[in-house]
Every structure is written in structure tokens, then in C-alpha cells.
Coordinates of C-alpha atoms in Angstrom, one line a residue:
M170 CA 0.0 0.0 0.0
T171 CA 1.1 3.6 -0.6
K172 CA 1.1 6.3 2.1
Y173 CA -2.1 7.7 0.4
Q174 CA -3.8 4.4 0.8
F175 CA -2.8 4.2 4.4
M176 CA -4.2 7.7 4.9
E177 CA -7.4 6.6 3.2
E178 CA -7.8 3.9 5.9
A179 CA -7.4 6.5 8.7
V180 CA -9.9 8.8 7.0
K181 CA -12.4 5.9 6.6
L182 CA -12.2 5.3 10.3
S183 CA -13.0 8.9 11.0
L184 CA -16.1 8.7 8.9
I185 CA -17.2 5.4 10.4
N186 CA -16.7 6.8 13.8
M187 CA -18.8 9.9 13.2
Q188 CA -21.6 7.7 12.0
R189 CA -21.4 5.4 15.1
G190 CA -21.3 8.3 17.4
E191 CA -18.4 7.0 19.4
G192 CA -16.5 10.3 19.4
G193 CA -15.3 13.0 17.1
P194 CA -14.5 12.4 13.4
F195 CA -11.0 11.2 13.9
G196 CA -9.2 8.0 12.9
A197 CA -5.7 6.7 13.1
I198 CA -3.6 3.7 12.0
I199 CA -0.1 2.5 12.7
V200 CA 2.0 0.8 10.1
K201 CA 5.1 -1.2 10.5
D202 CA 7.0 -2.7 7.6
G203 CA 4.2 -1.9 5.2
Q204 CA 1.6 -3.6 7.3
I205 CA -1.2 -2.1 9.4
I206 CA -0.7 -3.2 12.9
A207 CA -3.3 -1.0 14.7
K208 CA -6.5 0.8 13.7
A209 CA -8.4 3.1 16.0
N210 CA -11.1 5.7 16.0
N211 CA -11.9 8.4 18.6
Q212 CA -13.7 6.7 21.5
V213 CA -14.2 9.6 23.9
L214 CA -18.0 9.2 24.0
K215 CA -18.0 5.4 23.7
N216 CA -15.7 5.0 26.7
N217 CA -16.4 8.2 28.6
D218 CA -12.7 8.7 28.4
P219 CA -11.3 12.2 27.4
T220 CA -7.9 10.5 26.6
A221 CA -9.4 8.1 24.1
H222 CA -8.4 10.0 21.0
A223 CA -7.8 8.0 17.9
E224 CA -4.0 8.4 18.0
V225 CA -3.7 7.4 21.7
V226 CA -6.0 4.4 21.2
A227 CA -3.9 3.4 18.1
I228 CA -0.7 3.8 20.1
R229 CA -2.0 1.6 22.9
E230 CA -3.1 -1.1 20.5
A231 CA 0.1 -1.1 18.5
C232 CA 2.2 -1.4 21.6
K233 CA 0.1 -4.3 22.8
V234 CA 0.4 -6.0 19.4
L235 CA 4.1 -5.5 19.2
G236 CA 4.8 -6.1 22.9
V237 CA 6.8 -2.9 23.2
F238 CA 6.3 0.6 24.7
Q239 CA 8.0 2.5 21.9
L240 CA 7.0 2.3 18.2
D241 CA 10.4 2.4 16.6
G242 CA 10.2 1.8 12.9
C243 CA 6.4 2.5 12.8
E244 CA 4.5 5.3 11.0
L245 CA 1.3 6.8 12.3
Y246 CA -1.4 8.0 9.9
T247 CA -4.0 10.2 11.4
S248 CA -7.0 11.9 9.9
C249 CA -6.2 15.2 11.7
E250 CA -3.1 17.0 13.0
P251 CA -2.6 15.7 16.5
C252 CA -3.8 17.7 19.5
P253 CA -1.4 18.6 22.3
M254 CA -2.2 15.4 24.3
C255 CA -1.8 13.2 21.3
L256 CA 1.4 15.0 20.3
G257 CA 2.8 14.2 23.7
A258 CA 1.8 10.6 23.4
I259 CA 3.4 10.4 20.0
Y260 CA 6.7 11.8 21.2
W261 CA 6.7 9.2 24.1
A262 CA 5.9 6.4 21.7
R263 CA 8.6 7.6 19.2
P264 CA 7.2 6.4 15.8
S265 CA 9.5 7.2 12.9
K266 CA 7.0 9.5 11.2
V267 CA 3.5 10.9 11.4
Y268 CA 1.3 11.8 8.5
Y269 CA -1.9 13.8 9.0
A270 CA -4.7 14.9 6.7
N271 CA -6.8 17.7 8.3
T272 CA -5.0 20.6 10.0
R273 CA -5.6 22.0 13.5
Q274 CA -7.3 25.0 11.8
D275 CA -9.7 22.6 10.0
A276 CA -10.5 21.0 13.4
A277 CA -11.0 24.4 15.0
A278 CA -13.5 25.2 12.2
I279 CA -15.7 22.4 13.5
D280 CA -15.3 23.3 17.2
F281 CA -12.4 21.0 18.0
D282 CA -10.1 23.9 18.9
D283 CA -7.0 23.1 20.9
A284 CA -5.5 26.6 20.8
F285 CA -6.4 27.2 24.4
I286 CA -4.3 24.3 25.5
Y287 CA -1.3 25.5 23.6
E288 CA -1.8 28.9 25.3
E289 CA -2.3 27.3 28.8
I290 CA 1.0 25.4 28.5
N291 CA 2.9 28.7 28.3
M292 CA 1.0 30.3 31.2
P293 CA 2.4 30.5 34.7
F294 CA 0.7 28.0 36.9
E295 CA -1.1 30.7 38.9
K296 CA -2.7 32.1 35.7
R297 CA -4.0 28.8 34.2
K298 CA -7.7 28.2 33.9
I299 CA -7.3 25.1 36.0
P300 CA -5.4 26.1 39.1
M301 CA -2.2 24.2 39.7
E302 CA -0.2 24.3 42.9
H303 CA 3.1 22.8 43.9
L304 CA 2.4 20.9 47.1
H305 CA 5.8 19.8 48.4
H306 CA 5.9 16.6 50.3
P307 CA 9.3 15.6 51.7
Q308 CA 8.8 11.9 51.0
A309 CA 7.8 12.3 47.4
I310 CA 11.4 12.7 46.2
E311 CA 12.2 9.3 47.7
A312 CA 10.7 7.4 44.8
F313 CA 12.8 9.5 42.4
K314 CA 16.0 8.9 44.5
K315 CA 15.3 5.1 44.5
W316 CA 14.7 5.2 40.7
A317 CA 18.0 7.0 40.2
E318 CA 19.8 4.4 42.2
K319 CA 18.0 1.4 40.6
N320 CA 20.5 -0.7 38.5
D321 CA 18.0 -2.7 36.5
K322 CA 15.7 0.1 35.3
T323 CA 14.5 0.5 31.7
L324 CA 14.7 4.0 30.5
Y325 CA 12.0 5.4 28.2

């Protein structure tokens, strides 16, 4: 299959998803060595899970299929430019490349506007719409210290 055919699969998932009412019109697939290893649609409404965006669901499925926590050598095809949450998940999963169809401006035009999240990221904690407060706990750093000392840890 070509990259356009892979994208067509992601777009089909977005259309099917919209008809099912499981979430917004978003679909994603993950490809490794020319084979689709995971397909996903947005499942926010289906699962009452605000993190169940198509890209995140596809990443979870691909990792499960491959038995890994990083998607080295994989490509992600998504029907829309990833939102900030999905972008973070993509960077943690480390696929080789991401292809997207619709842009964030296209998404904003149908009321999926992530601009406020990008703005919030750059705001000082005390000015964010959801208040965030550093609550120091002297024992919290112990887990970090133990992790730093751990000889058999797997970095990711």
C-alpha cells in the first residue's frame, strides 16, 4: 500500500466513527514494515474517556500487538493534525514518522479547537484556567531517588 492508501484507511475510520457516534470524526492507523498493525477511532464518547483520542488508542493497540512501549520503525497516519495530548503521546511512543490529513485549523472550524491548550501550556501555573499548585511533600522525592539508584531500570 502507498502512504495515500494508508491515509485513506485512517480517514475511513474517522467517517465510520462519526456515523457510530463513538466520538469525534477522527481515525488513526499505525503501520510497520508496510503492514497495518493497529487501527483506531476516537472513542471519547463510547468509553467516557477524554484521553481516548484515535492516536492514543492506536498507540496503545500497536504497543500491545508488538509487545513494546515504543514504536520504533512505525509510522502513524491520522485523519487530523494531533492535538497537544496526542502529540505528547506520539513523542513518548517515538514512531519514525507521522502523517496527518486535516489541520488543527480545520479542526477548530468544526469546534475542536486546541489553541487554548497551547496557550495554557505557556502560562504560569497561577494564571492557568485550572489552578495548579506545587504541594511539596518531603517523602515524594524518595521514589525519584530510588529510581536514580536502581540498577535494572528500563529508560524510556
